[in-house]
Amino acid sequence: MQIRDLPYCDPGRPDTRSGPRLLLWLGRNQLAGQARALVWGVVHMAAVAALPVALGIAVQAVVDRSGARLAVAGGLMVLLGVLIALGDTMLHRTAITNWITAAARLQQLLARKTAELGATLTRQVAAGEVVAVSTADVEKIGWFVEALSRFASALFTTLAVCAALVVYQPALGTLIALAVPALVLAVLPLLPPATKRADEQREKAGYATELASDTVAGLRVLRGIGGEELFLDRYRRASQEVRRAAVRSARMWALIAAVQVLLPGLLLIAVVGYGAGLVEDGKVGIGELVTVYGVVTFLLFPLRVFEEIAMAYSFSRPSAARAARVLSLARTAGSAGSAGSVRTAPGEGTAAAPAGDLYDPASGLPAPAGLLTAVVCGDPDVAGRLADRLGGHASAGSGGVPSALLGGVALDELPLEAARTAVLVQDKDPVLLSGTLAELLDVPASGAVAAEAALAAAQCGDVLTALAQASPDASGDPMRARITERGRSLSGGQRQRLALARSLVTDPQVLVLDEPTSAVDSHTEARIADGLRALRQGRTTVVFSSSPLLLDRADRVVFVQEGRAVAVGTHRGLLHDDPAYRAVVTRETDAVTARARPRDAELSGLGGSEQSEESA
């Protein structure tokens, strides 16, 4: 796989059982790249290791006054220099390619998982955690992959050089062969506490980032209530905690760096001192000592690689564990057994979606085909979970109950693309992406609903005017007006109406709306209810709301209590017959309801008496 071939047509099915298994899976998918890195790394390091041999030959040739051997040594140095340059260039190229391709594979997997889970992703894991995994953690995993490309060649070359030294100079070679493993292992005890401190810094930095994001997102509200300084003080404290954690982490890594310099330096001193004694005794020639010294100096290079791979693994293992946790999130509770897999393969999403009534077996909530069904829940959290279930996302802990059924078929058994085509769920807090209004409404759609019709049904006339006035570049065309990030320049009601228009343009077979008009005034809400009913005529629509204006225009109303559908009927009928429903819709307290009951009974009795008198 080359960089020019990215992105992958299919990044594969990762092993998400643990962080190390995910790293192993990535390695298996890069065997060819790692093999190329091994070859070029051996060429580079073997040439570097052989350079002291050529230097020793040259020194000994000068001592012996041999011009022929000096010329051979010079030619050998030129050849080794060419091999060093070639090997280093190709090793770097191959290692970086492995890094980028591994990071790209993970990024594609995370993007695919995000698209698969949709709005339910942030209910299973924090948004800041997803961002951290997609950036910092992917970078650390890529670092390990890149270091692994050099580690294999460094290990092979080091073993070969140590064996050659033992043969070439047994006394000095044995000392070096025993010292190298000790140097490699000396830094390992320091890595776990260093990794722990780095993780603490990452967690504190993630919290500070989330706090800053929340502050910026709610700045308008904070200014209204005078709470800017309170949140700024919280961010200052969080920022100082990040700084202190970073200093603690830096101190540990500074200690590791000091050990990496100190111990190899002591080895060099020991080799030179011991070798000088052997030269004085005549057991070793000056050229041989220079050769051994040069080889020991070379061994400091692979030693650094060994320490780097240990550091990279220490950092990448928790990063891989976090990535595996995100990648193992299931689209539905029923698919937990296939965690980490994606149900839609290339070409699989073309399957036709079933048609018919929508039904949720967990709550008993029915939504007949072609009707506008309103759902009233006393708990907004229950409404959000039910909306997710109707979209084919079975909630965790549902006890194995399948997701909603469309025409008798469980949505979580359908390919993802087919399920998304059949049912569209609009969250109560929809996100508007930055760009022009035309780009916002350029979504996969049936083509049956024009953008103008959707905007009119969602009562977006004043929104279009405001966008055109705020965008001089639009030249009077609202469709060319730009929307800022997350629509922050718009009011909450304007954002809601644009999001509703986007959902209406899609024209899905089943449209599920969670509180689509909670931020608009009553007059606008009434017009939206009429427009929604007219535009979705003959299409299945489910609206979660307790607004009487929407409920009165629904074909049927389902009342949900404690997660179960307990009553079905019209708004007026339920309002008259069901006190619990009436209490939720009219916001009556129990005391008010109790006082109203005798009066209702009295009026009912009077009505019955009058009717009897008229009959008589």
Tab-separated table of C-alpha atoms in Angstrom, residues 78-424:
chain	number	residue	atom	x	y	z
A	78	VAL	CA	33.004	5.420	-0.307
A	79	LEU	CA	30.924	2.306	-0.943
A	80	LEU	CA	29.626	2.263	2.628
A	81	GLY	CA	28.774	5.964	2.395
A	82	VAL	CA	26.638	5.322	-0.680
A	83	LEU	CA	24.884	2.398	1.045
A	84	ILE	CA	24.315	4.488	4.173
A	85	ALA	CA	22.696	7.296	2.188
A	86	LEU	CA	20.582	4.927	0.095
A	87	GLY	CA	19.518	2.776	3.045
A	88	ASP	CA	18.703	5.758	5.254
A	89	THR	CA	16.634	7.438	2.529
A	90	MET	CA	14.641	4.334	1.681
A	91	LEU	CA	14.205	3.321	5.336
A	92	HIS	CA	12.815	6.749	6.179
A	93	ARG	CA	10.532	6.647	3.152
A	94	THR	CA	9.233	3.175	3.982
A	95	ALA	CA	8.814	3.860	7.705
A	96	ILE	CA	6.863	7.074	7.103
A	97	THR	CA	4.718	5.267	4.548
A	98	ASN	CA	3.915	2.612	7.154
A	99	TRP	CA	3.078	5.341	9.669
A	100	ILE	CA	0.769	7.261	7.334
A	101	THR	CA	-1.009	4.199	5.972
A	102	ALA	CA	-1.620	2.810	9.478
A	103	ALA	CA	-2.928	6.177	10.680
A	104	ALA	CA	-5.115	6.476	7.580
A	105	ARG	CA	-6.536	2.985	8.173
A	106	LEU	CA	-7.438	3.886	11.740
A	107	GLN	CA	-8.897	7.229	10.698
A	108	GLN	CA	-11.099	5.506	8.141
A	109	LEU	CA	-12.231	2.943	10.701
A	110	LEU	CA	-13.099	5.676	13.202
A	111	ALA	CA	-14.921	7.706	10.546
A	112	ARG	CA	-16.866	4.615	9.505
A	113	LYS	CA	-17.775	3.876	13.103
A	114	THR	CA	-18.910	7.478	13.605
A	115	ALA	CA	-21.116	7.287	10.528
A	116	GLU	CA	-22.458	3.910	11.643
A	117	LEU	CA	-23.460	5.061	15.134
A	118	GLY	CA	-24.602	8.557	14.214
A	119	ALA	CA	-26.094	10.567	17.062
A	120	THR	CA	-25.911	7.593	19.432
A	121	LEU	CA	-22.091	7.777	19.428
A	122	THR	CA	-21.933	10.659	21.899
A	123	ARG	CA	-24.377	8.819	24.172
A	124	GLN	CA	-21.931	5.935	24.479
A	125	VAL	CA	-18.673	7.881	24.625
A	126	ALA	CA	-17.858	11.554	25.167
A	127	ALA	CA	-17.340	13.651	22.049
A	128	GLY	CA	-14.011	14.878	23.432
A	129	GLU	CA	-12.857	11.272	23.761
A	130	VAL	CA	-13.685	10.582	20.115
A	131	VAL	CA	-11.703	13.663	19.044
A	132	ALA	CA	-8.749	12.656	21.224
A	133	VAL	CA	-8.727	9.129	19.804
A	134	SER	CA	-8.938	10.444	16.238
A	135	THR	CA	-6.009	12.819	16.727
A	136	ALA	CA	-3.559	12.256	19.582
A	137	ASP	CA	-4.126	8.506	19.961
A	138	VAL	CA	-3.904	7.827	16.231
A	139	GLU	CA	-0.639	9.787	16.166
A	140	LYS	CA	0.810	7.695	19.009
A	141	ILE	CA	-0.209	4.452	17.307
A	142	GLY	CA	1.373	5.717	14.096
A	143	TRP	CA	4.547	6.523	16.024
A	144	PHE	CA	4.717	2.917	17.243
A	145	VAL	CA	4.214	1.604	13.699
A	146	GLU	CA	6.984	3.865	12.405
A	147	ALA	CA	9.348	2.897	15.249
A	148	LEU	CA	8.572	-0.775	14.633
A	149	SER	CA	9.800	-0.339	11.067
A	150	ARG	CA	13.248	0.564	12.417
A	151	PHE	CA	13.229	-1.720	15.452
A	152	ALA	CA	13.327	-5.000	13.515
A	153	SER	CA	16.350	-3.942	11.467
A	154	ALA	CA	18.071	-2.539	14.569
A	155	LEU	CA	17.551	-5.813	16.452
A	156	PHE	CA	18.814	-7.927	13.568
A	157	THR	CA	21.877	-5.712	13.049
A	158	THR	CA	22.701	-5.556	16.765
A	159	LEU	CA	22.640	-9.333	17.148
A	160	ALA	CA	24.830	-9.730	14.074
A	161	VAL	CA	27.322	-7.070	15.259
A	162	CYS	CA	27.581	-8.527	18.776
A	163	ALA	CA	28.194	-11.996	17.353
A	164	ALA	CA	30.831	-10.595	14.988
A	165	LEU	CA	32.565	-8.729	17.864
A	166	VAL	CA	32.758	-11.879	19.960
A	167	VAL	CA	34.438	-13.632	17.039
A	168	TYR	CA	36.651	-10.663	16.101
A	169	GLN	CA	37.790	-9.743	19.645
A	170	PRO	CA	36.499	-12.235	22.220
A	171	ALA	CA	37.544	-10.220	25.274
A	172	LEU	CA	36.026	-6.893	24.249
A	173	GLY	CA	33.189	-8.565	22.306
A	174	THR	CA	32.005	-10.543	25.324
A	175	LEU	CA	31.988	-7.395	27.485
A	176	ILE	CA	29.898	-5.549	24.901
A	177	ALA	CA	27.546	-8.499	24.306
A	178	LEU	CA	26.782	-8.632	28.030
A	179	ALA	CA	26.458	-4.857	28.449
A	180	VAL	CA	24.041	-4.192	25.569
A	181	PRO	CA	21.039	-6.123	27.044
A	182	ALA	CA	21.660	-4.436	30.409
A	183	LEU	CA	21.524	-1.029	28.750
A	184	VAL	CA	18.327	-1.941	26.937
A	185	LEU	CA	16.599	-3.187	30.105
A	186	ALA	CA	17.797	-0.359	32.356
A	187	VAL	CA	15.260	2.162	31.087
A	188	LEU	CA	12.227	-0.165	31.159
A	189	PRO	CA	11.334	0.347	34.880
A	190	LEU	CA	11.015	4.079	34.245
A	191	LEU	CA	8.518	3.741	31.386
A	192	PRO	CA	5.319	2.775	33.326
A	193	PRO	CA	5.395	5.816	35.656
A	194	ALA	CA	6.266	8.043	32.688
A	195	THR	CA	3.330	6.649	30.737
A	196	LYS	CA	1.014	7.096	33.720
A	197	ARG	CA	2.001	10.750	34.069
A	198	ALA	CA	1.504	11.288	30.339
A	199	ASP	CA	-1.985	9.761	30.560
A	200	GLU	CA	-2.840	12.036	33.477
A	201	GLN	CA	-1.737	15.017	31.416
A	202	ARG	CA	-3.878	13.825	28.502
A	203	GLU	CA	-6.977	13.414	30.682
A	204	LYS	CA	-6.574	16.863	32.218
A	205	ALA	CA	-5.974	18.405	28.797
A	206	GLY	CA	-9.107	16.683	27.463
A	207	TYR	CA	-11.169	18.040	30.352
A	208	ALA	CA	-9.814	21.553	29.786
A	209	THR	CA	-10.644	21.304	26.089
A	210	GLU	CA	-14.210	20.183	26.804
A	211	LEU	CA	-14.600	23.001	29.341
A	212	ALA	CA	-13.365	25.562	26.824
A	213	SER	CA	-15.684	24.171	24.144
A	214	ASP	CA	-18.695	24.300	26.476
A	215	THR	CA	-17.825	27.862	27.483
A	216	VAL	CA	-17.575	29.048	23.885
A	217	ALA	CA	-20.765	27.222	22.861
A	218	GLY	CA	-22.732	28.781	25.720
A	219	LEU	CA	-21.105	32.207	25.647
A	220	ARG	CA	-24.321	33.975	24.670
A	221	VAL	CA	-26.205	32.450	27.594
A	222	LEU	CA	-23.310	33.080	29.970
A	223	ARG	CA	-23.239	36.738	29.048
A	224	GLY	CA	-26.954	36.962	29.629
A	225	ILE	CA	-26.681	35.662	33.185
A	226	GLY	CA	-23.272	37.201	33.913
A	227	GLY	CA	-21.505	33.874	34.294
A	228	GLU	CA	-18.491	34.448	32.032
A	229	GLU	CA	-16.035	34.981	34.870
A	230	LEU	CA	-17.210	31.878	36.720
A	231	PHE	CA	-16.517	29.648	33.730
A	232	LEU	CA	-13.288	31.466	32.911
A	233	ASP	CA	-12.061	30.818	36.458
A	234	ARG	CA	-12.891	27.126	36.023
A	235	TYR	CA	-10.936	27.041	32.793
A	236	ARG	CA	-7.977	28.831	34.394
A	237	ARG	CA	-7.866	26.246	37.173
A	238	ALA	CA	-8.124	23.393	34.670
A	239	SER	CA	-5.381	24.979	32.552
A	240	GLN	CA	-3.059	25.231	35.547
A	241	GLU	CA	-3.686	21.582	36.360
A	242	VAL	CA	-2.687	20.704	32.787
A	243	ARG	CA	0.493	22.766	33.156
A	244	ARG	CA	1.449	21.051	36.420
A	245	ALA	CA	0.747	17.620	34.930
A	246	ALA	CA	2.880	18.498	31.900
A	247	VAL	CA	5.785	19.551	34.125
A	248	ARG	CA	5.584	16.305	36.112
A	249	SER	CA	5.526	14.303	32.880
A	250	ALA	CA	8.461	16.276	31.433
A	251	ARG	CA	10.558	15.610	34.541
A	252	MET	CA	10.147	11.869	34.162
A	253	TRP	CA	11.035	11.947	30.466
A	254	ALA	CA	14.048	14.119	31.265
A	255	LEU	CA	15.196	11.437	33.709
A	256	ILE	CA	14.790	8.782	31.016
A	257	ALA	CA	16.816	10.908	28.580
A	258	ALA	CA	19.551	11.328	31.194
A	259	VAL	CA	19.745	7.561	31.715
A	260	GLN	CA	19.950	7.081	27.953
A	261	VAL	CA	23.024	9.334	27.872
A	262	LEU	CA	24.695	8.216	31.114
A	263	LEU	CA	24.728	4.436	30.738
A	264	PRO	CA	26.047	4.288	27.144
A	265	GLY	CA	28.690	6.817	28.154
A	266	LEU	CA	29.812	4.545	30.994
A	267	LEU	CA	29.972	1.636	28.530
A	268	LEU	CA	32.228	3.632	26.208
A	269	ILE	CA	34.529	4.562	29.106
A	270	ALA	CA	34.701	0.917	30.167
A	271	VAL	CA	35.478	-0.288	26.628
A	272	VAL	CA	38.192	2.345	26.084
A	273	GLY	CA	39.800	1.698	29.481
A	274	TYR	CA	39.741	-2.062	29.105
A	275	GLY	CA	40.876	-1.870	25.485
A	276	ALA	CA	43.766	0.476	26.283
A	277	GLY	CA	45.053	-2.081	28.777
A	278	LEU	CA	44.849	-4.810	26.140
A	279	VAL	CA	46.776	-2.606	23.694
A	280	GLU	CA	49.528	-2.025	26.253
A	281	ASP	CA	49.761	-5.763	26.779
A	282	GLY	CA	50.007	-6.269	23.032
A	283	LYS	CA	46.889	-8.414	22.902
A	284	VAL	CA	44.982	-5.939	20.698
A	285	GLY	CA	46.240	-3.704	17.896
A	286	ILE	CA	45.478	0.013	17.699
A	287	GLY	CA	43.398	-0.506	14.557
A	288	GLU	CA	41.406	-3.249	16.260
A	289	LEU	CA	40.732	-0.994	19.252
A	290	VAL	CA	39.583	1.793	16.928
A	291	THR	CA	37.306	-0.711	15.166
A	292	VAL	CA	35.772	-1.947	18.434
A	293	TYR	CA	35.345	1.620	19.695
A	294	GLY	CA	33.617	2.609	16.458
A	295	VAL	CA	31.315	-0.403	16.608
A	296	VAL	CA	30.378	0.405	20.209
A	297	THR	CA	29.621	3.961	19.127
A	298	PHE	CA	27.414	2.514	16.405
A	299	LEU	CA	25.601	0.312	18.926
A	300	LEU	CA	24.414	3.449	20.699
A	301	PHE	CA	22.207	4.088	17.659
A	302	PRO	CA	20.200	0.827	17.809
A	303	LEU	CA	20.093	1.204	21.589
A	304	ARG	CA	18.200	4.442	21.050
A	305	VAL	CA	15.840	2.597	18.729
A	306	PHE	CA	15.230	-0.087	21.390
A	307	GLU	CA	14.414	2.570	23.957
A	308	GLU	CA	12.219	4.399	21.466
A	309	ILE	CA	10.198	1.285	20.627
A	310	ALA	CA	9.659	0.672	24.344
A	311	MET	CA	8.481	4.255	24.798
A	312	ALA	CA	6.311	4.087	21.681
A	313	TYR	CA	4.660	0.868	22.842
A	314	SER	CA	4.083	2.273	26.330
A	315	PHE	CA	2.302	5.246	24.809
A	316	SER	CA	0.514	3.425	22.020
A	317	ARG	CA	-0.885	0.590	24.143
A	318	PRO	CA	-3.358	2.773	26.112
A	319	SER	CA	-4.041	4.741	22.928
A	320	ALA	CA	-4.800	1.502	21.088
A	321	ALA	CA	-7.036	0.406	23.981
A	322	ARG	CA	-9.028	3.625	23.702
A	323	ALA	CA	-9.260	3.260	19.927
A	324	ALA	CA	-10.375	-0.360	20.310
A	325	ARG	CA	-13.042	0.705	22.798
A	326	VAL	CA	-14.486	3.231	20.338
A	327	LEU	CA	-14.251	0.823	17.404
A	328	SER	CA	-15.988	-1.909	19.417
A	329	LEU	CA	-19.090	0.192	20.022
A	330	ALA	CA	-22.066	-1.537	18.471
A	331	ARG	CA	-24.707	0.076	16.311
A	332	THR	CA	-27.371	-1.677	18.373
A	333	ALA	CA	-27.586	-3.681	21.568
A	334	GLY	CA	-28.402	-6.723	19.482
A	335	SER	CA	-25.135	-6.428	17.584
A	336	ALA	CA	-22.920	-6.361	20.643
A	337	GLY	CA	-21.711	-9.792	19.814
A	338	SER	CA	-20.170	-8.474	16.662
A	339	ALA	CA	-18.431	-5.566	18.281
A	340	GLY	CA	-15.930	-3.904	16.110
A	341	SER	CA	-17.526	-5.077	12.911
A	342	VAL	CA	-19.440	-2.954	10.476
A	343	ARG	CA	-22.590	-4.390	9.072
A	344	THR	CA	-22.447	-2.604	5.743
A	345	ALA	CA	-19.955	-3.862	3.187
A	346	PRO	CA	-19.356	-2.246	-0.189
A	347	GLY	CA	-22.484	-2.737	-2.260
A	348	GLU	CA	-24.448	-4.225	0.645
A	349	GLY	CA	-26.485	-1.075	1.298
A	350	THR	CA	-28.417	-1.387	-1.956
A	351	ALA	CA	-30.932	-3.776	-0.382
A	352	ALA	CA	-34.522	-2.510	-0.496
A	353	ALA	CA	-35.965	-1.297	2.784
A	354	PRO	CA	-39.181	-2.925	4.005
A	355	ALA	CA	-42.457	-1.018	4.073
A	356	GLY	CA	-45.306	-1.053	6.552
A	357	ASP	CA	-46.080	-0.062	10.119
A	358	LEU	CA	-43.347	1.015	12.520
A	359	TYR	CA	-43.458	-0.728	15.890
A	360	ASP	CA	-41.160	-0.737	18.906
A	361	PRO	CA	-41.460	-4.062	20.802
A	362	ALA	CA	-39.629	-2.743	23.859
A	363	SER	CA	-42.175	-0.005	24.572
A	364	GLY	CA	-45.162	-1.255	22.568
A	365	LEU	CA	-45.213	2.015	20.633
A	366	PRO	CA	-47.104	1.716	17.303
A	367	ALA	CA	-46.794	4.094	14.345
A	368	PRO	CA	-49.109	3.081	11.479
A	369	ALA	CA	-47.829	3.603	7.959
A	370	GLY	CA	-48.830	6.832	6.244
A	371	LEU	CA	-50.026	8.587	9.422
A	372	LEU	CA	-48.716	11.409	11.587
A	373	THR	CA	-48.204	9.914	15.039
A	374	ALA	CA	-47.404	12.115	18.025
A	375	VAL	CA	-45.742	10.593	21.086
A	376	VAL	CA	-46.041	12.165	24.528
A	377	CYS	CA	-43.480	11.202	27.180
A	378	GLY	CA	-43.276	12.611	30.653
A	379	ASP	CA	-39.497	12.166	30.658
A	380	PRO	CA	-37.495	13.824	27.836
A	381	ASP	CA	-34.685	11.288	28.274
A	382	VAL	CA	-37.132	8.473	27.603
A	383	ALA	CA	-38.253	10.294	24.473
A	384	GLY	CA	-34.665	10.516	23.233
A	385	ARG	CA	-34.070	6.809	23.807
A	386	LEU	CA	-37.318	5.880	22.093
A	387	ALA	CA	-36.409	8.052	19.101
A	388	ASP	CA	-33.083	6.232	18.858
A	389	ARG	CA	-34.819	2.870	19.008
A	390	LEU	CA	-37.237	3.852	16.256
A	391	GLY	CA	-34.191	4.647	14.131
A	392	GLY	CA	-32.798	1.154	14.589
A	393	HIS	CA	-30.474	1.867	17.512
A	394	ALA	CA	-31.433	-0.499	20.328
A	395	SER	CA	-30.446	1.013	23.661
A	396	ALA	CA	-27.851	-0.683	25.821
A	397	GLY	CA	-29.403	-2.875	28.450
A	398	SER	CA	-32.525	-3.617	26.436
A	399	GLY	CA	-32.278	-7.254	27.408
A	400	GLY	CA	-31.834	-8.560	23.892
A	401	VAL	CA	-35.122	-7.058	22.680
A	402	PRO	CA	-34.720	-6.227	18.982
A	403	SER	CA	-34.850	-2.696	17.717
A	404	ALA	CA	-37.942	-1.227	16.141
A	405	LEU	CA	-39.717	-3.252	13.478
A	406	LEU	CA	-40.595	-1.783	10.103
A	407	GLY	CA	-43.060	-3.957	8.248
A	408	GLY	CA	-42.228	-6.740	10.712
A	409	VAL	CA	-38.456	-6.567	9.992
A	410	ALA	CA	-36.030	-5.517	12.749
A	411	LEU	CA	-34.119	-2.422	11.646
A	412	ASP	CA	-30.895	-3.590	13.292
A	413	GLU	CA	-30.922	-6.627	10.997
A	414	LEU	CA	-30.944	-4.448	7.879
A	415	PRO	CA	-27.796	-3.130	6.193
A	416	LEU	CA	-26.957	0.271	7.633
A	417	GLU	CA	-27.628	2.164	4.402
A	418	ALA	CA	-31.030	0.512	3.961
A	419	ALA	CA	-32.018	1.286	7.557
A	420	ARG	CA	-30.928	4.913	7.199
A	421	THR	CA	-32.849	5.230	3.925
A	422	ALA	CA	-35.996	3.855	5.541
A	423	VAL	CA	-35.955	5.783	8.822
A	424	LEU	CA	-34.491	9.208	9.543
